[in-house]
Tab-separated table of C-alpha atoms and ligand atoms in Angstrom:
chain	number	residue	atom	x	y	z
A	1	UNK	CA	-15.061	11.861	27.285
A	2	UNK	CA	-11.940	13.501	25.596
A	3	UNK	CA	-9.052	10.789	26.288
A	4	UNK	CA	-9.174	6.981	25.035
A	5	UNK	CA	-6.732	4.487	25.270
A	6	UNK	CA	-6.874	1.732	22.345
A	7	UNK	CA	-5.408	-1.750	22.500
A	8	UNK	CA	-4.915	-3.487	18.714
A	9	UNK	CA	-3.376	-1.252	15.884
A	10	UNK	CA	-4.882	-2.982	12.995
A	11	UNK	CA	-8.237	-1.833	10.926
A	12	UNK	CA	-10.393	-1.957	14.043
A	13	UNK	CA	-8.044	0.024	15.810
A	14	UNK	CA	-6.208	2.404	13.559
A	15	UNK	CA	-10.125	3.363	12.224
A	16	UNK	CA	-11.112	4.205	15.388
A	17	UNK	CA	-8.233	6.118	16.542
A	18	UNK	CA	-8.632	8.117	13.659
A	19	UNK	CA	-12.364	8.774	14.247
A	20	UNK	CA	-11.312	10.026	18.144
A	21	UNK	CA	-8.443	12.158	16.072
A	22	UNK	CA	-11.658	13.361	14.095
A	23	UNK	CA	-13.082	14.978	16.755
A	24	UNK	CA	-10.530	16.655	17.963
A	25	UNK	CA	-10.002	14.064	21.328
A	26	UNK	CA	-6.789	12.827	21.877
A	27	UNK	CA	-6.298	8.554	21.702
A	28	UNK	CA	-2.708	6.544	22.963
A	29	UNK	CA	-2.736	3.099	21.023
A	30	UNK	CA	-1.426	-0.055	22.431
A	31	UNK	CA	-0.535	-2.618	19.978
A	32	UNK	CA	2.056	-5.170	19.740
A	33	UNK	CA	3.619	-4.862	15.945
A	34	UNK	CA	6.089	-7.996	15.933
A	35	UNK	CA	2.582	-10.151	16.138
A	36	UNK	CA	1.316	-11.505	13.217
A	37	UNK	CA	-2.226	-9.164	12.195
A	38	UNK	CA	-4.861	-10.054	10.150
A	39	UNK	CA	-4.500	-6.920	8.399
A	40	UNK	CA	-0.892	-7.642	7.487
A	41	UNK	CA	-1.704	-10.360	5.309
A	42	UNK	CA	-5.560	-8.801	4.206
A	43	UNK	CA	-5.510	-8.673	0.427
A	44	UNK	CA	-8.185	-6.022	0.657
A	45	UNK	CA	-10.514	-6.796	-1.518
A	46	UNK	CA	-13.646	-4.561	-1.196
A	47	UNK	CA	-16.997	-6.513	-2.928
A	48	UNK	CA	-20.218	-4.811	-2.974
A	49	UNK	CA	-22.048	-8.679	-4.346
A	50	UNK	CA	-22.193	-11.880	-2.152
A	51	UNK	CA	-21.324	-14.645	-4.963
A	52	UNK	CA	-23.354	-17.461	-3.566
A	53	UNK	CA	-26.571	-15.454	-3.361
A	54	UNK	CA	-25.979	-12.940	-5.200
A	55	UNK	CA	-27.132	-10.211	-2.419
A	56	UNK	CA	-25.263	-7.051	-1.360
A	57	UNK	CA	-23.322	-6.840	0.520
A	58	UNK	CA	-24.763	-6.506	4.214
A	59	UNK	CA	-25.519	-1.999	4.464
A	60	UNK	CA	-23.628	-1.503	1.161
A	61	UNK	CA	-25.502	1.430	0.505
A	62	UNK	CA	-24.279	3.062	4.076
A	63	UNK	CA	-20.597	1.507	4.524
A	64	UNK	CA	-19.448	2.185	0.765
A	65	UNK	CA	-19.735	5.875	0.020
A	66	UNK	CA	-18.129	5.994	4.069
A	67	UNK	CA	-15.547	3.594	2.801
A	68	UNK	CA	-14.519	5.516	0.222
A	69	UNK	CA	-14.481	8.999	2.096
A	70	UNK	CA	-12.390	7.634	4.993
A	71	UNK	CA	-9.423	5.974	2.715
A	72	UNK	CA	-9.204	9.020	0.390
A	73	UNK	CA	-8.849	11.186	3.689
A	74	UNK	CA	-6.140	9.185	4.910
A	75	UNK	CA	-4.490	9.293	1.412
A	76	UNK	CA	-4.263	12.892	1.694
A	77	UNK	CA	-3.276	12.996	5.483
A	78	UNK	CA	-0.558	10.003	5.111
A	79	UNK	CA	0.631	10.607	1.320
A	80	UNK	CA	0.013	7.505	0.269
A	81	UNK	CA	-1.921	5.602	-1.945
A	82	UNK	CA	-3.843	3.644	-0.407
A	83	UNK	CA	-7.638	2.606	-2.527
A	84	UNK	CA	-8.347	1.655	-6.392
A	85	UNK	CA	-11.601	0.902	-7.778
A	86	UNK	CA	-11.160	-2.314	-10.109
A	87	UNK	CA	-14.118	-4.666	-11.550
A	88	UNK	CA	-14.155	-8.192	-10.095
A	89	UNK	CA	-14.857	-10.390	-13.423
A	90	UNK	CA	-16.838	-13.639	-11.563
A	91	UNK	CA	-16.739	-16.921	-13.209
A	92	UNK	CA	-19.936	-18.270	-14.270
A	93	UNK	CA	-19.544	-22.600	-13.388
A	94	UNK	CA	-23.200	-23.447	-14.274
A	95	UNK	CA	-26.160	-22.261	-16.606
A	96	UNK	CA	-28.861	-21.844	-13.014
A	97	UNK	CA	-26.290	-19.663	-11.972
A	98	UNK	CA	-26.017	-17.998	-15.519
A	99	UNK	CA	-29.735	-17.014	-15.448
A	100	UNK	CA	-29.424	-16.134	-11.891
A	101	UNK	CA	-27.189	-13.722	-12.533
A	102	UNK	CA	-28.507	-11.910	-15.333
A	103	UNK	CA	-32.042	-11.846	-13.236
A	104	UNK	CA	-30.779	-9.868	-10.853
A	105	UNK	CA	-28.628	-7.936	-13.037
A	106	UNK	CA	-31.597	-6.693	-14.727
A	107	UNK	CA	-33.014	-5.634	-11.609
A	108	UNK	CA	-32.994	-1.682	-10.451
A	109	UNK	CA	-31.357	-1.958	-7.214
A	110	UNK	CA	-28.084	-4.022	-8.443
A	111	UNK	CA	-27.685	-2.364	-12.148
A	112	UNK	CA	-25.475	-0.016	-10.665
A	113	UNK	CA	-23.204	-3.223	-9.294
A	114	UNK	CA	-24.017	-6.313	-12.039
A	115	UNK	CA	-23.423	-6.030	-15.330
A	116	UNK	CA	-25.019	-8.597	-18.041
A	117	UNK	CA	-22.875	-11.799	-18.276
A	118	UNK	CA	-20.343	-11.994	-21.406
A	119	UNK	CA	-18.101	-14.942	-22.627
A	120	UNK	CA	-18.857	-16.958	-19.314
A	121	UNK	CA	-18.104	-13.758	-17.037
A	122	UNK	CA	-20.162	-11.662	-14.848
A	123	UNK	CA	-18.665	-8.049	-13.993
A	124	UNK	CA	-18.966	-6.652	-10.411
A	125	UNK	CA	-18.732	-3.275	-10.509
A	126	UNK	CA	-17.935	-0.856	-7.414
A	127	UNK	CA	-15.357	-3.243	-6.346
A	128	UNK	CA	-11.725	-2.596	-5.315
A	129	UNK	CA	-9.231	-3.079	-2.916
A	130	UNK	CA	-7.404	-1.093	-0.007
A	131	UNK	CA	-3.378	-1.136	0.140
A	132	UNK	CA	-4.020	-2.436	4.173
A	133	UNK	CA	-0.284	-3.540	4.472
A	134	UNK	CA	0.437	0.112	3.303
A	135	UNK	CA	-2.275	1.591	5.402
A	136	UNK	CA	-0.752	0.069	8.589
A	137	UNK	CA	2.597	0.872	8.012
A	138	UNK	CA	1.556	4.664	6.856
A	139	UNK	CA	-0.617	5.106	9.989
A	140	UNK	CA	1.338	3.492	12.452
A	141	UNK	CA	4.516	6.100	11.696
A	142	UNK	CA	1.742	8.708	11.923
A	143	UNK	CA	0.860	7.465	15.208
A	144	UNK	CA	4.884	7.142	16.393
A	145	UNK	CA	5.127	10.603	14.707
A	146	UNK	CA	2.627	12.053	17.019
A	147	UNK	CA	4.075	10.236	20.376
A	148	UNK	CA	0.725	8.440	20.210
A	149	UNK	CA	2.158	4.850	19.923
A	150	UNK	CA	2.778	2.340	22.483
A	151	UNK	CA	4.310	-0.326	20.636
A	152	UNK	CA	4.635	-3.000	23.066
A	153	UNK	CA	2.319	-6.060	24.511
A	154	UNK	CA	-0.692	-4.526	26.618
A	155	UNK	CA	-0.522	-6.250	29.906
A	156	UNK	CA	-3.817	-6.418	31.357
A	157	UNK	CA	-2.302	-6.544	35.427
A	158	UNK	CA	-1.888	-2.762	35.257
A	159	UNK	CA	-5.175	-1.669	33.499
A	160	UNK	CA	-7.185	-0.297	36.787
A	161	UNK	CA	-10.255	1.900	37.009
A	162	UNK	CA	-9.959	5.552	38.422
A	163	UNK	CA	-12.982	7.354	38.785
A	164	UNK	CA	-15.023	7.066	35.919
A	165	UNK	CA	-11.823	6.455	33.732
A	166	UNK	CA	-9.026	4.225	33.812
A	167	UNK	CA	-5.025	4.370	35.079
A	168	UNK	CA	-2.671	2.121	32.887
A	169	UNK	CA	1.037	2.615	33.487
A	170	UNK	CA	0.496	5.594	35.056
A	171	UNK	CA	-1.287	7.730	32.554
A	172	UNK	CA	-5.404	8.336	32.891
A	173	UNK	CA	-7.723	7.832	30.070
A	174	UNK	CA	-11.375	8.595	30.146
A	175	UNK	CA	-12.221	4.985	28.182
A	176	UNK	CA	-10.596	2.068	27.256
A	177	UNK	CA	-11.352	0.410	23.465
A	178	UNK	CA	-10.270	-2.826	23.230
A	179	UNK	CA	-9.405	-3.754	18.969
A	180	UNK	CA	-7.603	-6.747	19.540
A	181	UNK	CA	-9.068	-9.079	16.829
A	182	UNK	CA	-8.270	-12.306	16.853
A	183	UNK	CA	-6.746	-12.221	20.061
A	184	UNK	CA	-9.708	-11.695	21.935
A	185	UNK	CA	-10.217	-15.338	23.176
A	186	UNK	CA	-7.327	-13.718	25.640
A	187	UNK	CA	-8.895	-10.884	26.837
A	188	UNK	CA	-10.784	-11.219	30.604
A	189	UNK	CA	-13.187	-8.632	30.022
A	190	UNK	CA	-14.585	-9.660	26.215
A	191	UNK	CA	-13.767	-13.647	25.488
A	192	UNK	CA	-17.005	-14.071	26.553
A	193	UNK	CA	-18.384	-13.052	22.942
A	194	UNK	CA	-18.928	-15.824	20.537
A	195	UNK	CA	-16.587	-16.202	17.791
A	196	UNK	CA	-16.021	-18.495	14.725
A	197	UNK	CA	-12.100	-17.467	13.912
A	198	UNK	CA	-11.652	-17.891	9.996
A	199	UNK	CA	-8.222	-18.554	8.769
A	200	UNK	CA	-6.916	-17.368	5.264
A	201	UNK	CA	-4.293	-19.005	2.976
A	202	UNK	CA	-2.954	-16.763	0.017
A	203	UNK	CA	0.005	-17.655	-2.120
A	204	UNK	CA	1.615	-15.598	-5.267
A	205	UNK	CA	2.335	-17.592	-8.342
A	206	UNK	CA	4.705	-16.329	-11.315
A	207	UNK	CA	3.948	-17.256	-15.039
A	208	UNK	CA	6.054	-17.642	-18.090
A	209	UNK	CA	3.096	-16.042	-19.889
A	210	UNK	CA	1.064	-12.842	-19.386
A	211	UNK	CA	-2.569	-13.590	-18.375
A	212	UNK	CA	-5.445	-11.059	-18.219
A	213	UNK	CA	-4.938	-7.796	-16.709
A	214	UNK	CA	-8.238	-8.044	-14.398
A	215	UNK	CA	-9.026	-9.475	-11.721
A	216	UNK	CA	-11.258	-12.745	-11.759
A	217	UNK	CA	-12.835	-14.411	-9.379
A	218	UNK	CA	-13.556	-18.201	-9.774
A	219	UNK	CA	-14.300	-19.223	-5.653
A	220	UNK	CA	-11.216	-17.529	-5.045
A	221	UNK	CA	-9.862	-14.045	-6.194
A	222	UNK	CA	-6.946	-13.754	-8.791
A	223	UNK	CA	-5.691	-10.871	-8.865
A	224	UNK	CA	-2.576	-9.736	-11.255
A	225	UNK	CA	0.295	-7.931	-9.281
A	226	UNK	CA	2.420	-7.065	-12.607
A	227	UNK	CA	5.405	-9.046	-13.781
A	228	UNK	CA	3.371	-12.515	-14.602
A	229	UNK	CA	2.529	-12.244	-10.609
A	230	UNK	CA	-0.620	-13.478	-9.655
A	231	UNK	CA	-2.310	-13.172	-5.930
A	232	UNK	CA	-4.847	-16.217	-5.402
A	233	UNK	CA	-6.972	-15.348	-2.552
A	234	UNK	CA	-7.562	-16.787	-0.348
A	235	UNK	CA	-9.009	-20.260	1.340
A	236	UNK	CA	-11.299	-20.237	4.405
A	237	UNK	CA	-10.455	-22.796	7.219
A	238	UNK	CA	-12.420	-22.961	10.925
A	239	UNK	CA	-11.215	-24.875	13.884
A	240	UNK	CA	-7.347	-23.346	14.187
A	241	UNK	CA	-5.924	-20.765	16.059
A	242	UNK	CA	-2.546	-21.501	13.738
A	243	UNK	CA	-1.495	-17.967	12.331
A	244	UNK	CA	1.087	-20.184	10.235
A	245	UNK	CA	0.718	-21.442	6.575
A	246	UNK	CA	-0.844	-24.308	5.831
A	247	UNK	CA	0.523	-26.735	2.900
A	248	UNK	CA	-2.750	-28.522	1.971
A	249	UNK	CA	-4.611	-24.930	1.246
A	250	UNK	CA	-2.161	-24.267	-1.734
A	251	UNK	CA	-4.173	-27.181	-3.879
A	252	UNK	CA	-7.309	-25.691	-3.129
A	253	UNK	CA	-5.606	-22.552	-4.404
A	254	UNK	CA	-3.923	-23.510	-7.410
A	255	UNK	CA	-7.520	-25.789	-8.542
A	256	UNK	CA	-9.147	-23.073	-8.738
A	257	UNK	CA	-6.641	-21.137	-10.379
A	258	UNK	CA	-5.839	-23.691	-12.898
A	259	UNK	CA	-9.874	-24.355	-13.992
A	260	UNK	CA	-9.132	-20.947	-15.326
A	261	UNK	CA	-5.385	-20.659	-16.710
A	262	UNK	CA	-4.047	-23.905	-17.367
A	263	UNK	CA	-0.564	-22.750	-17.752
A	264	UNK	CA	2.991	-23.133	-16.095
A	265	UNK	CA	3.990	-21.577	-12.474
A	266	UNK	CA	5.805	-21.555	-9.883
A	267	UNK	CA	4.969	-20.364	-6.022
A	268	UNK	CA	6.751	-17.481	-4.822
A	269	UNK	CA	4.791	-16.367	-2.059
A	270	UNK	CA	2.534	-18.168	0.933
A	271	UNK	CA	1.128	-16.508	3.879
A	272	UNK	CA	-2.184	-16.662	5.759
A	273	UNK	CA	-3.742	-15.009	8.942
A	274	UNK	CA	-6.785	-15.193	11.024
A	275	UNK	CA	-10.089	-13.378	10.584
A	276	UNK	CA	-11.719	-12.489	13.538
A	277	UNK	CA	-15.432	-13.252	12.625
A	278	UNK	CA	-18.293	-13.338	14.716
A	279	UNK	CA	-20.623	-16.152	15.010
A	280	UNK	CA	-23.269	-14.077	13.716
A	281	UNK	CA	-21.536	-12.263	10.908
A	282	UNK	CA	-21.855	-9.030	12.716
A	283	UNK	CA	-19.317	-6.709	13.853
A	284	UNK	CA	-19.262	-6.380	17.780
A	285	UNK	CA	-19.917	-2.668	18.931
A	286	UNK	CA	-20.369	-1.604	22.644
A	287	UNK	CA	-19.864	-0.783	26.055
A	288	UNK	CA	-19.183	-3.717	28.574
A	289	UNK	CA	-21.757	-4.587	30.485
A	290	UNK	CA	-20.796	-3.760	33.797
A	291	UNK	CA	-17.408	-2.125	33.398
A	292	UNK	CA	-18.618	1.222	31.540
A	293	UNK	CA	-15.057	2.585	31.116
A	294	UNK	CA	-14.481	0.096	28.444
A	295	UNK	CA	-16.076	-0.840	24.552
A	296	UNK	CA	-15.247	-3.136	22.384
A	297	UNK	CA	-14.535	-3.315	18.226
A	298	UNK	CA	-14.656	-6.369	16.755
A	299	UNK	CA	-15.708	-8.961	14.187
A	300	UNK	CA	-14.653	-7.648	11.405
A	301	UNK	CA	-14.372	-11.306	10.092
A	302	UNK	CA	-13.803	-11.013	6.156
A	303	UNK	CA	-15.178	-7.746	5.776
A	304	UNK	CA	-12.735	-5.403	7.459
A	305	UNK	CA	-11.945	-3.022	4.625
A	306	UNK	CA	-15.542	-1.821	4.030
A	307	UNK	CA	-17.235	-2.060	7.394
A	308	UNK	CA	-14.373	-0.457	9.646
A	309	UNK	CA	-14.840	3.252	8.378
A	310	UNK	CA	-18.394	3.212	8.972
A	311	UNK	CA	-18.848	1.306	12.452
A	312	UNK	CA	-15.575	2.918	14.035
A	313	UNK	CA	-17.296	6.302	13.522
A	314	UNK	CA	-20.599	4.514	14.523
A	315	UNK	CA	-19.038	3.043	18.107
A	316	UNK	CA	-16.880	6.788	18.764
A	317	UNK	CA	-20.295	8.606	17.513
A	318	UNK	CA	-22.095	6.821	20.430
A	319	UNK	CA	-19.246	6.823	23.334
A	320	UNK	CA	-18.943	10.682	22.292
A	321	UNK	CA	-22.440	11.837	21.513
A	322	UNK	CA	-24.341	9.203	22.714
A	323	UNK	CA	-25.723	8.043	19.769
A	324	UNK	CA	-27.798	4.984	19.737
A	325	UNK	CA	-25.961	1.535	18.522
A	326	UNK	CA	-28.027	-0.092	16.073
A	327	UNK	CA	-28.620	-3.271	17.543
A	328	UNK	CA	-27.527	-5.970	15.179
A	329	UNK	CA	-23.667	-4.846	16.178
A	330	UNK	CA	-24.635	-4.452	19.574
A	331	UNK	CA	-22.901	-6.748	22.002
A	332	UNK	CA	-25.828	-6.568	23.650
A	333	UNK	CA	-27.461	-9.541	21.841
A	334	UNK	CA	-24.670	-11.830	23.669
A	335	UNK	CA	-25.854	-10.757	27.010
A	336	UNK	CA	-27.049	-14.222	27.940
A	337	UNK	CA	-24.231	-15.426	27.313
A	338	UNK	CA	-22.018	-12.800	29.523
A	339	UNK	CA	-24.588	-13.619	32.384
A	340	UNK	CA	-24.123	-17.205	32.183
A	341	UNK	CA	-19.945	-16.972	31.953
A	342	UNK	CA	-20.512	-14.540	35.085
B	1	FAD	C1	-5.755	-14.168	4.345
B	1	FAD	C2	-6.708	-13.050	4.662
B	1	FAD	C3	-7.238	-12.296	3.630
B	1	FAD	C4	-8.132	-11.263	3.918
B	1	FAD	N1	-8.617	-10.536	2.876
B	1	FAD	C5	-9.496	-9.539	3.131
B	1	FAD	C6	-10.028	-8.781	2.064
B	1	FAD	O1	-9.696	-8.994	0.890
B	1	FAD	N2	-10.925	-7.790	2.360
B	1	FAD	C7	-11.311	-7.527	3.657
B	1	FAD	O2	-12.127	-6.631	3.874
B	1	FAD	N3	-10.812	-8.249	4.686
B	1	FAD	C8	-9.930	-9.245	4.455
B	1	FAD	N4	-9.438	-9.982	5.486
B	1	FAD	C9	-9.974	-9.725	6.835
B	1	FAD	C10	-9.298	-8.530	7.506
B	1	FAD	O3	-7.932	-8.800	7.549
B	1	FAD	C11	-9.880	-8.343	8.908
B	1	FAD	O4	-11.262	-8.065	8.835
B	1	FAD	C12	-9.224	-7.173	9.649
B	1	FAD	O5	-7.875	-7.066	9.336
B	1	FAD	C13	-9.386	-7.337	11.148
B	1	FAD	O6	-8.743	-6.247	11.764
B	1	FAD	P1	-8.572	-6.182	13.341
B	1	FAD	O7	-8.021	-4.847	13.642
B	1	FAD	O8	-9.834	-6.589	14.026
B	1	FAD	O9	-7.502	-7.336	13.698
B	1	FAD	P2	-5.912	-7.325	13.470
B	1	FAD	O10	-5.558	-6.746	12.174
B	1	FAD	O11	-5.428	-8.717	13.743
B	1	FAD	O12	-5.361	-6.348	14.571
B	1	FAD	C14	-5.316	-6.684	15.941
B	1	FAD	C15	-4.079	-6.013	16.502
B	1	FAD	O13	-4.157	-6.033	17.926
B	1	FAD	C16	-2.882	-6.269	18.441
B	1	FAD	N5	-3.070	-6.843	19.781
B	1	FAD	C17	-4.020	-7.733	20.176
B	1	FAD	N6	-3.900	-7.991	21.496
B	1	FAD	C18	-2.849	-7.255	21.928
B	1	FAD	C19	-2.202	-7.105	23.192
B	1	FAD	N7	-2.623	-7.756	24.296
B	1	FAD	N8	-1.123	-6.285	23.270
B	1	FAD	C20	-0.673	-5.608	22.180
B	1	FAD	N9	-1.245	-5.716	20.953
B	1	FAD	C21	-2.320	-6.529	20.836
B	1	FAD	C22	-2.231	-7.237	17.464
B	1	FAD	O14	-0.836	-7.127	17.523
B	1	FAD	C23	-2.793	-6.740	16.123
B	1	FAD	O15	-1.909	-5.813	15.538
B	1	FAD	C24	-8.518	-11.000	5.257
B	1	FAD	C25	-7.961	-11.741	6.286
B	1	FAD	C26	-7.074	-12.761	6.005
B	1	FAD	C27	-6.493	-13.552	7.142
């Protein structure tokens, strides 16, 4: 298999491309830029600590140090900076969650993460965030650069198989990868996977007065941008396929914001997108069940940033070498419900 076609240009499918581009294959990408992306509008954070339970962060031992080795690779390649390491400081609300907290901070396997609580706040170290607006921009003029861009709507009428490959307008590819995130409740060969889309509010607020120069999370991320900007990230909504603001998320926004910094603003900035999570929480990896020319990436859901470097090379490692999918990101475990849509 030396030739893929990929549908979606966003993390799913600019990681992947660049694994194929790893490995010396060649890869033609598909993807529609004047729709709205969920990595347009992904602040790209990068947590190593789930808040409410304080666990890691599902394979944080694999997907960081892979993270971190992909991003700096394409900082080199595309010029740009693109990752920065920066503590999350987490609000302590309650005195259970206090103790909590410095429990497991205590503990061996999250010293290296938690530190000790002080003045009401718990640091999370390891954490950052990826420039993903820059990182699409960078890598989709790499992709134009290389005549490896199709920047146009991928119409599904003139996909056909050929041999053990595929034809689609006119050119043959030896496998198909569909990355189309949140759009795949369109697709005819993968809608049948079950998703729970997540939508995201952001805004930007501007002070009068300088706040801290860290970022703190209390439910929601605030994160300074410079100039008295502040990012408050972001709201979760289910049940809407809207890609467009929504009005009522700001006051969930700005509550939170305000419990911390009661001080004057004024909203400069709202946008919002839709995560493309999977019921299950898992990203979806895998060959389709009957048509063998084609895989799938994705369910990224909230996660994007840290878990596409590791499972794009994990889904081309298996096409390529046939490497076994571990099976929690197997589509597999949604054959039932393929079988009873077919
Ligand atoms: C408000 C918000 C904040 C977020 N913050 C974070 C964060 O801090 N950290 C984090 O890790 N994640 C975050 N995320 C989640 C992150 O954005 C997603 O995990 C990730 O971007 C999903 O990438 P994707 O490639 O699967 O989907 P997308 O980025 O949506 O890419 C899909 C692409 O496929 C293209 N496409 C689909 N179908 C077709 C077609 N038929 N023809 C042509 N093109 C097509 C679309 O144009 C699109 O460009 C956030 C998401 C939102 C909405």
């Amino acid at each position: 298999m030396r030739n893929f076609l990929v549908v979606g240009a966003g993390l799913a499918g600019i990681s992947v491309a660049e694994r194929i581009l790893q490995k010396g294959l060649t890869v033609r990408v598909v993807s529609n830029s004047k729709w709205p992306s969920s990595t347009r509008v992904a602040t790209g954070m990068f947590n190593p600590i789930v808040f409410r339970r304080l666990n890691k962060t599902w394979m944080i031992d694999d997907v960081l140090p892979e993270m971190h080795s992909f991003y700096g690779q394409l900082e080199n390649r595309l010029n740009t900076k693109l990752i920065s390491n920066h503590a999350i400081f987490k609000h302590i609300g309650s005195e259970d969650y206090a103790s909590f907290w410095n429990e497991k901070s205590h503990k061996s396997a999250f010293e290296s993460f938690l530190d000790p609580i002080e003045s009401n706040y718990g640091k999370v170290n390891q954490a950052g965030m990826v420039d993903c607006p820059a990182l699409i921009t960078t890598y989709i003029e790499f992709l134009r650069s290389e005549s490896c861009l199709d920047d146009s709507t991928f119409n599904f009428d003139e996909l056909s198989q050929e041999g053990s490959g595929v034809v689609y307008k006119g050119l043959k590819y030896d496998h198909v990868i569909f990355c189309d995130g949140p759009y795949i409740s369109k697709n005819p060969y993968f809608s049948w996977l079950p998703f729970k889309i997540a939508k995201g509010d952001w805004i930007v607020v501007e002070t009068d007065e300088a706040l801290p120069d860290r970022i703190v999370n209390n439910v929601i991320n605030i994160i300074p941008l410079g100039a008295h900007r502040y990012k408050l990230s972001s709201t979760f909504e289910w049940e809407t396929e809207s890609w467009k603001p929504n009005p009522e998320q700001i006051h969930t926004l700005l509550r939170a914001f305000l419990e911390i910094y009661p001080v004057a603003y004024k909203i400069i900035d709202h946008q919002s997108g839709l995560r493309p999570a999977a019921s299950d929480r898992r990203p979806y990896l895998g060959r389709h069940p009957r048509l063998g020319y084609m895989s799938v990436f994705n369910g990224l859901g909230s996660k994007g940033v840290i878990l596409a470097p590791y499972f794009s090379k994990h889904l081309i490692d298996h096409l390529v070498d046939a490497t076994p999918l571990i099976k929690e990101v197997d589509i597999k475990r949604n054959i039932k419900r393929f079988q009873a849509a077919h």
